[in-house]
CSV table of C-alpha atoms and ligand atoms in Angstrom, one decimal:
chain,number,residue,atom,x,y,z
L,35,MET,CA,100.7,78.3,134.5
L,36,VAL,CA,102.5,75.1,135.6
L,37,ASP,CA,101.0,71.6,134.8
L,38,SER,CA,101.2,68.9,137.5
L,39,ASN,CA,102.6,66.5,134.9
L,40,ARG,CA,103.7,66.5,131.2
L,41,LEU,CA,103.9,63.0,129.7
L,42,ASP,CA,104.4,64.4,126.2
L,43,LEU,CA,107.7,65.9,127.0
L,44,CYS,CA,109.1,62.6,128.1
L,45,PHE,CA,107.9,61.2,124.7
L,46,PHE,CA,109.5,63.9,122.7
L,47,LYS,CA,112.9,63.2,124.3
L,48,TYR,CA,113.2,59.9,122.5
L,49,LYS,CA,110.6,60.4,119.8
L,50,GLU,CA,112.5,59.0,116.9
L,51,ASP,CA,113.4,55.8,118.7
L,52,TYR,CA,109.8,55.2,119.9
L,53,ASN,CA,108.4,55.8,116.4
L,54,ALA,CA,111.0,53.5,114.9
L,55,LYS,CA,110.1,50.9,117.3
L,56,ILE,CA,106.4,51.0,116.6
L,57,GLN,CA,107.0,50.7,112.9
L,58,GLN,CA,109.3,47.8,113.6
L,59,VAL,CA,106.6,45.9,115.6
L,60,LEU,CA,103.8,46.7,113.3
L,61,ASN,CA,105.9,45.3,110.3
L,62,SER,CA,106.9,42.2,112.3
L,63,GLY,CA,103.3,40.7,112.2
L,64,ARG,CA,103.4,39.5,115.8
L,65,TYR,CA,101.6,41.9,118.4
L,66,ILE,CA,101.3,39.9,121.6
L,67,LEU,CA,103.8,37.9,123.7
L,68,GLY,CA,106.6,37.9,121.0
L,69,GLU,CA,110.3,38.8,120.9
L,70,GLU,CA,109.9,42.3,122.2
L,71,VAL,CA,108.2,41.0,125.4
L,72,ARG,CA,110.8,38.2,125.7
L,73,MET,CA,113.7,40.8,125.3
L,74,PHE,CA,112.0,43.2,127.6
L,75,GLU,CA,111.6,40.6,130.2
L,76,LYS,CA,115.2,39.6,130.0
L,77,GLU,CA,116.6,43.2,130.1
L,78,PHE,CA,114.3,44.3,133.1
L,79,ALA,CA,115.1,41.2,135.1
L,80,ASN,CA,118.7,42.0,134.5
L,81,TYR,CA,118.4,45.6,135.4
L,82,ILE,CA,116.7,44.9,138.7
L,83,GLY,CA,119.0,41.9,139.5
L,84,VAL,CA,116.7,39.0,139.7
L,85,LYS,CA,116.3,35.8,137.6
L,86,TYR,CA,113.0,36.1,136.1
L,87,CYS,CA,110.5,38.7,134.8
L,88,ILE,CA,107.0,37.9,133.6
L,89,GLY,CA,105.3,40.7,131.7
L,90,VAL,CA,101.5,41.1,132.3
L,91,GLY,CA,98.7,43.5,131.5
L,92,CYS,CA,99.0,46.0,134.3
L,93,GLY,CA,100.3,46.6,137.8
L,94,TYR,CA,97.2,45.4,139.4
L,95,ASP,CA,97.5,42.1,137.6
L,96,SER,CA,101.1,41.7,138.7
L,97,LEU,CA,99.9,42.1,142.4
L,98,TYR,CA,96.9,39.9,141.9
L,99,ILE,CA,98.8,37.1,140.0
L,100,ALA,CA,101.8,37.3,142.4
L,101,MET,CA,99.7,36.8,145.5
L,102,LYS,CA,97.7,34.1,143.8
L,103,LEU,CA,100.7,32.0,143.2
L,104,LEU,CA,102.1,32.2,146.6
L,105,GLY,CA,99.7,29.4,147.6
L,106,LEU,CA,97.9,31.3,150.3
L,107,LYS,CA,94.5,30.1,151.7
L,108,LYS,CA,91.3,32.0,151.9
L,109,GLY,CA,91.3,34.2,155.1
L,110,ASP,CA,95.1,34.3,155.3
L,111,GLU,CA,96.3,37.7,156.4
L,112,VAL,CA,98.5,40.1,154.5
L,113,ILE,CA,100.1,42.9,156.4
L,114,VAL,CA,100.1,46.1,154.4
L,115,GLN,CA,100.8,49.9,155.2
L,116,ALA,CA,97.9,52.1,155.8
L,117,ASN,CA,98.7,54.4,152.9
L,118,ALA,CA,98.7,51.6,150.3
L,119,TYR,CA,97.2,52.3,146.9
L,120,ILE,CA,93.7,50.8,146.1
L,121,ALA,CA,95.2,48.3,143.8
L,122,ASP,CA,97.2,46.7,146.6
L,123,ILE,CA,94.2,46.1,148.6
L,124,MET,CA,92.0,44.9,145.8
L,125,ALA,CA,94.8,42.5,144.8
L,126,ILE,CA,94.5,41.1,148.4
L,127,THR,CA,90.7,41.0,148.8
L,128,ASN,CA,90.1,39.6,145.2
L,129,ASN,CA,92.4,36.7,146.2
L,130,GLY,CA,90.1,36.0,149.2
L,131,LEU,CA,92.9,37.2,151.5
L,132,THR,CA,92.5,39.7,154.5
L,133,PRO,CA,94.4,43.1,154.5
L,134,ILE,CA,95.8,43.9,157.9
L,135,PHE,CA,96.8,47.6,158.1
L,136,VAL,CA,99.7,49.0,159.8
L,137,ASP,CA,100.2,52.7,160.4
L,138,ILE,CA,102.9,54.7,158.6
L,139,ASP,CA,105.9,56.7,159.8
L,140,MET,CA,106.9,60.2,159.0
L,141,ASN,CA,108.6,59.0,155.9
L,142,PHE,CA,105.4,57.7,154.3
L,143,CYS,CA,106.7,54.2,154.8
L,144,ILE,CA,105.3,51.4,157.0
L,145,ASP,CA,106.1,51.9,160.6
L,146,ILE,CA,108.5,48.9,161.1
L,147,ASN,CA,107.9,49.1,164.9
L,148,LYS,CA,104.2,48.4,164.6
L,149,ILE,CA,104.4,45.3,162.4
L,150,LYS,CA,105.1,42.6,165.1
L,151,ASP,CA,101.9,43.6,167.1
L,152,LYS,CA,99.8,42.7,164.0
L,153,ILE,CA,101.2,39.2,163.4
L,154,THR,CA,98.9,36.3,164.1
L,155,ASN,CA,99.1,32.6,163.1
L,156,ARG,CA,97.1,33.5,160.0
L,157,THR,CA,99.7,36.1,158.8
L,158,LYS,CA,101.4,34.8,155.8
L,159,ALA,CA,102.8,37.8,153.9
L,160,LEU,CA,104.0,41.5,154.2
L,161,LEU,CA,103.1,43.7,151.2
L,162,LEU,CA,105.5,46.8,151.1
L,163,VAL,CA,104.5,49.6,148.8
L,164,TYR,CA,107.5,51.9,147.9
L,165,LEU,CA,105.4,55.0,147.6
L,166,TYR,CA,106.7,58.1,145.8
L,167,GLY,CA,110.0,56.0,145.1
L,168,ASN,CA,111.1,55.8,148.7
L,169,MET,CA,112.0,52.6,150.6
L,170,PRO,CA,111.8,51.5,154.3
L,171,ASN,CA,114.7,50.0,156.3
L,172,MET,CA,114.9,46.8,154.3
L,173,ASP,CA,117.3,45.2,156.9
L,174,SER,CA,114.5,45.4,159.5
L,175,VAL,CA,112.0,44.3,157.0
L,176,ASN,CA,114.0,41.2,156.2
L,177,GLU,CA,114.5,40.5,159.9
L,178,ILE,CA,110.9,40.5,160.7
L,179,CYS,CA,110.1,38.3,157.5
L,180,ASN,CA,112.6,35.8,158.4
L,181,GLU,CA,111.6,35.6,162.1
L,182,TYR,CA,108.0,35.1,161.3
L,183,GLY,CA,108.3,33.1,158.0
L,184,LEU,CA,106.4,35.8,156.1
L,185,PHE,CA,106.5,36.1,152.2
L,186,LEU,CA,107.7,39.6,151.2
L,187,ILE,CA,105.7,41.1,148.4
L,188,GLU,CA,107.2,44.3,147.0
L,189,ASP,CA,105.0,46.8,145.1
L,190,CYS,CA,107.5,48.6,143.2
L,191,ALA,CA,105.0,50.6,140.9
L,192,GLN,CA,106.6,53.9,142.0
L,193,ALA,CA,110.1,52.7,142.5
L,194,HIS,CA,111.7,51.5,139.3
L,195,GLY,CA,115.5,51.8,139.9
L,196,ALA,CA,115.2,52.7,143.7
L,197,THR,CA,117.8,51.2,146.0
L,198,PHE,CA,118.3,50.3,149.6
L,199,LYS,CA,122.1,50.1,150.4
L,200,GLY,CA,122.7,49.7,146.6
L,201,LYS,CA,120.3,46.8,146.2
L,202,LYS,CA,117.3,47.5,143.9
L,203,ALA,CA,113.6,47.6,144.9
L,204,GLY,CA,112.2,44.4,143.4
L,205,ALA,CA,115.3,42.3,144.4
L,206,PHE,CA,114.3,41.8,148.1
L,207,GLY,CA,110.9,40.0,148.1
L,208,ARG,CA,109.7,36.4,147.1
L,209,VAL,CA,107.8,38.4,144.4
L,210,ALA,CA,108.0,41.9,143.3
L,211,CYS,CA,105.3,43.8,141.3
L,212,PHE,CA,105.7,46.6,138.8
L,213,SER,CA,103.3,48.8,137.0
L,214,PHE,CA,104.3,50.6,133.7
L,215,TYR,CA,101.3,52.8,133.7
L,216,PRO,CA,102.3,55.9,131.6
L,217,THR,CA,102.8,58.1,134.6
L,218,LYS,CA,105.4,55.8,136.4
L,219,ASN,CA,109.1,56.3,136.3
L,220,LEU,CA,109.2,53.5,133.6
L,221,GLY,CA,106.0,54.1,131.9
L,222,ALA,CA,104.5,52.6,128.8
L,223,PHE,CA,102.1,54.1,126.4
L,224,GLY,CA,99.2,52.1,127.6
L,225,ASP,CA,98.7,49.5,130.4
L,226,ALA,CA,101.5,47.1,131.3
L,227,GLY,CA,103.0,45.4,134.3
L,228,ALA,CA,105.5,42.8,135.4
L,229,ILE,CA,106.1,40.3,138.1
L,230,LEU,CA,109.7,39.7,139.1
L,231,THR,CA,111.0,36.7,141.1
L,232,ASP,CA,114.0,34.4,141.7
L,233,ASP,CA,111.5,31.5,142.3
L,234,GLU,CA,111.6,29.1,139.2
L,235,ASN,CA,108.1,27.6,140.2
L,236,ILE,CA,106.4,31.1,140.4
L,237,ASN,CA,108.1,32.0,137.1
L,238,LYS,CA,106.6,28.9,135.4
L,239,LYS,CA,103.1,29.2,136.9
L,240,ALA,CA,103.0,33.0,136.2
L,241,ARG,CA,103.8,32.5,132.5
L,242,MET,CA,100.9,30.1,132.3
L,243,PHE,CA,98.5,32.0,134.5
L,244,ARG,CA,98.9,35.2,132.4
L,245,ASN,CA,97.7,33.2,129.3
L,246,TYR,CA,94.7,31.3,130.4
L,247,GLY,CA,96.9,28.7,132.2
L,248,SER,CA,98.6,27.7,129.0
L,249,ASP,CA,102.3,27.5,128.0
L,250,LYS,CA,101.7,25.6,124.9
L,251,LYS,CA,98.9,26.6,122.6
L,252,TYR,CA,95.6,25.0,123.5
L,253,ILE,CA,97.2,23.0,126.4
L,254,ASN,CA,95.6,24.5,129.5
L,255,GLU,CA,97.3,23.3,132.7
L,256,MET,CA,95.6,25.5,135.2
L,257,VAL,CA,92.8,28.1,135.5
L,258,GLY,CA,94.3,31.5,134.6
L,259,VAL,CA,93.4,34.9,133.2
L,260,ASN,CA,94.1,36.9,130.2
L,261,SER,CA,96.9,39.4,131.2
L,262,ARG,CA,99.3,39.4,128.4
L,263,MET,CA,101.8,42.1,127.6
L,264,ASP,CA,101.7,43.4,124.0
L,265,GLU,CA,104.6,43.9,121.7
L,266,ILE,CA,104.2,47.6,121.2
L,267,GLN,CA,104.3,48.3,125.0
L,268,ALA,CA,107.2,45.9,125.5
L,269,GLY,CA,109.2,47.4,122.6
L,270,LEU,CA,108.5,51.1,123.8
L,271,LEU,CA,109.5,50.1,127.4
L,272,ARG,CA,112.8,48.7,126.1
L,273,VAL,CA,113.5,52.1,124.5
L,274,LYS,CA,112.8,53.8,127.7
L,275,LEU,CA,114.6,51.2,129.9
L,276,ALA,CA,117.8,52.0,128.2
L,277,HIS,CA,117.4,55.6,129.5
L,278,LEU,CA,115.9,54.9,133.0
L,279,ASP,CA,118.9,55.7,135.0
L,280,GLU,CA,119.3,59.1,133.3
L,281,LEU,CA,115.5,59.8,133.6
L,282,ASN,CA,115.7,59.0,137.3
L,283,LEU,CA,118.8,61.2,137.6
L,284,GLU,CA,116.8,64.1,136.1
L,285,ARG,CA,114.1,63.5,138.6
L,286,SER,CA,116.6,63.7,141.4
L,287,ILE,CA,118.0,66.8,140.2
L,288,ILE,CA,114.6,68.4,140.1
L,289,ALA,CA,114.0,67.1,143.6
L,290,GLN,CA,117.4,68.6,144.9
L,291,ARG,CA,116.2,72.0,143.4
L,292,TYR,CA,113.0,71.8,145.4
L,293,TYR,CA,115.2,71.1,148.5
L,294,SER,CA,117.4,74.0,147.9
L,295,GLY,CA,114.8,76.4,146.7
L,296,ILE,CA,111.8,76.0,149.0
L,297,LYS,CA,112.1,78.2,152.1
L,298,ASN,CA,108.8,78.3,153.8
L,299,GLU,CA,108.2,77.3,157.5
L,300,SER,CA,104.6,76.2,156.8
L,301,LEU,CA,105.8,73.6,154.4
L,302,LEU,CA,107.5,70.2,155.5
L,303,LEU,CA,109.8,68.7,152.9
L,304,PRO,CA,110.1,64.9,152.5
L,305,PHE,CA,112.7,63.0,154.5
L,306,ILE,CA,114.8,60.2,152.9
L,307,SER,CA,117.1,57.9,154.7
L,308,SER,CA,120.7,58.2,153.5
L,309,ASP,CA,120.5,54.3,152.9
L,310,VAL,CA,117.9,54.8,150.2
L,311,SER,CA,118.4,56.1,146.7
L,312,CYS,CA,114.9,57.5,146.0
L,313,VAL,CA,113.7,57.8,142.5
L,314,TRP,CA,111.3,60.7,143.1
L,315,HIS,CA,108.2,59.4,141.5
L,316,GLN,CA,106.6,62.1,143.5
L,317,PHE,CA,107.9,65.1,145.5
L,318,VAL,CA,105.5,65.2,148.5
L,319,ILE,CA,105.4,68.1,150.8
L,320,ARG,CA,103.2,68.5,153.8
L,321,CYS,CA,101.1,71.5,155.0
L,322,GLU,CA,99.0,71.5,158.0
L,323,LYS,CA,96.2,73.7,156.4
L,324,ARG,CA,96.3,72.0,153.0
L,325,ILE,CA,92.9,73.1,151.8
L,326,ASP,CA,94.2,76.8,151.9
L,327,LEU,CA,97.4,75.9,150.2
L,328,MET,CA,95.5,74.1,147.5
L,329,ARG,CA,93.3,77.2,147.0
L,330,TYR,CA,96.4,79.4,146.8
L,331,LEU,CA,98.0,77.2,144.2
L,332,ASP,CA,94.8,77.1,142.2
L,333,LYS,CA,94.6,80.8,142.2
L,334,HIS,CA,98.3,81.0,140.9
L,335,LYS,CA,97.6,78.1,138.4
L,336,ILE,CA,100.3,75.8,139.7
L,337,GLY,CA,99.2,72.2,139.3
L,338,TYR,CA,99.5,69.6,142.0
L,339,ASP,CA,98.1,66.2,142.9
L,340,ILE,CA,97.3,64.3,146.1
L,341,HIS,CA,98.5,60.7,146.5
L,342,TYR,CA,96.1,59.7,147.9
L,343,PRO,CA,93.3,61.9,149.4
L,344,VAL,CA,91.2,59.2,150.9
L,345,PRO,CA,92.9,56.2,152.7
L,346,VAL,CA,91.7,52.9,151.2
L,347,TYR,CA,90.2,51.6,154.5
L,348,LEU,CA,88.0,54.8,154.6
L,349,SER,CA,86.7,54.3,150.9
L,350,LYS,CA,83.2,53.2,150.3
L,351,ALA,CA,84.6,50.1,148.6
L,352,TYR,CA,86.1,48.9,151.9
L,353,SER,CA,83.4,50.2,154.3
L,354,TYR,CA,82.8,46.5,155.0
L,355,LEU,CA,86.3,46.3,156.7
L,356,ASP,CA,84.8,48.6,159.3
L,357,VAL,CA,88.0,50.5,160.0
L,358,LYS,CA,87.1,53.8,161.7
L,359,GLU,CA,88.9,57.0,161.3
L,360,GLY,CA,91.4,57.4,164.0
L,361,VAL,CA,92.6,53.8,164.0
L,362,PHE,CA,95.6,54.8,162.1
L,363,PRO,CA,96.2,58.4,163.3
L,364,ILE,CA,99.4,59.0,161.6
L,365,ASN,CA,98.1,58.1,158.2
L,366,ASP,CA,94.7,59.8,158.7
L,367,ASN,CA,96.7,63.0,159.7
L,368,ILE,CA,99.2,62.8,156.8
L,369,SER,CA,96.7,61.9,154.2
L,370,ASN,CA,95.1,65.3,155.0
L,371,GLU,CA,98.4,67.1,154.8
L,372,ILE,CA,100.3,65.7,151.7
L,373,LEU,CA,100.6,67.4,148.3
L,374,SER,CA,102.6,66.3,145.4
L,375,LEU,CA,104.5,69.1,143.6
L,376,PRO,CA,105.0,69.1,139.8
L,377,LEU,CA,108.0,66.9,139.0
L,378,TYR,CA,108.2,65.4,135.5
L,379,ILE,CA,110.8,64.7,132.8
L,380,GLY,CA,111.3,67.8,130.7
L,381,MET,CA,110.5,70.2,133.6
L,382,ASN,CA,112.8,73.2,133.0
L,383,THR,CA,114.2,75.4,135.6
L,384,ASP,CA,112.2,78.4,134.8
L,385,VAL,CA,109.0,76.4,135.2
L,386,GLN,CA,110.3,75.0,138.5
L,387,ASN,CA,111.4,78.4,139.8
L,388,GLU,CA,107.9,79.7,139.2
L,389,VAL,CA,106.6,76.9,141.5
L,390,ILE,CA,109.2,77.7,144.1
L,391,ASP,CA,108.7,81.4,144.0
L,392,ILE,CA,105.0,81.0,144.5
L,393,LEU,CA,105.5,78.5,147.3
L,394,ASN,CA,107.9,80.8,149.1
L,395,ALA,CA,105.5,83.7,148.8
L,396,TYR,CA,102.9,81.6,150.5
L,397,ASN,CA,102.0,83.2,154.0
L,398,GLY,CA,98.9,81.1,154.9
L,399,GLU,CA,96.7,83.6,152.9
L,400,ILE,CA,94.8,82.7,149.8
Z,168,PLP,C1,100.2,52.6,139.7
Z,168,PLP,C2,100.2,51.7,140.9
Z,168,PLP,C3,99.6,50.4,140.9
Z,168,PLP,C4,98.8,49.9,139.9
Z,168,PLP,O1,99.3,49.9,138.6
Z,168,PLP,P1,98.2,49.8,137.4
Z,168,PLP,O2,99.2,49.5,136.3
Z,168,PLP,O3,97.5,51.1,137.3
Z,168,PLP,O4,97.2,48.7,137.6
Z,168,PLP,C5,99.8,49.8,142.1
Z,168,PLP,N1,100.4,50.2,143.2
Z,168,PLP,C6,101.0,51.4,143.0
Z,168,PLP,C7,101.7,51.9,144.4
Z,168,PLP,C8,100.8,52.2,142.1
Z,168,PLP,O5,101.4,53.5,142.1
């Protein structure tokens, strides 16, 4: 039996440090927005290579708040890839903005060639989602954003540490949004997220917005929300951040083993551009008859997951957008073929070889 994920193994790796940090925070008497949050913000901004990091309650909040602070107006359009995660679209629509979907390419990235056709005079922003730890051609993205004056918003929830031509995901946009949900490459032990930016004004406002619009106790300068990062999560994230590069390296070694081990014509392995250093949040293969493959893996007790089985625009929540199946044919098709293989910190070679052997023995029969 192979699990699709094992978060406990990642905890065990630095167990002593985590336990010591929890004790330190509990003893400090300060549990929300204190020294650990301040230090994490500083260290993470430094790691990504931007000026400011604002810790918030979760990844969704980072998207919602970042979009709120760009000063967009109701009905403004945000271009977003067809395979975006539900949080991306809810952050757009809960801000009164309109998502404009663009189909994806064979690398699971937004199809750069299809962006310009979707730009109108209401288009104000482009939201990129670095799914699975991969990134699109950022030179082309920058060109389009500059030409049309679009804000670039980066959803880096799956791409902590990924780079394009050596520059980190999160350092390209006006704002970048991170989630530290436990399964992410930089995962906390509860909910947490962050906004990154070089924009001093956004930094100032985000700090207030996350705390009821207040920078000084009981002085409320704007209407905000409660989306504060807590000291325990920040402290634990600092422990993990110090090891993030080695954790990402471990993921890439596992990915390379899949590349060299899987030899089966019915399975398509992911393609990553040589300009990108992918951080392998997921290793996503494609199989035309995925239903059969899933039943085969179930039978052999190999865990897997699907990110994501239903495109957001086909979900009940967004039936009002009235996007029919077939409007984004590449994504419709790919969403029926993708399957994420087990890839987690602490996955040993024997366990991975079991997955590889079972995949290689797959001949289309259940
Ligand atoms: C996890 C994730 C989010 C949302 O983060 P939460 O912390 O769960 O709110 C947003 N976008 C992507 C691509 C994600 O993977």
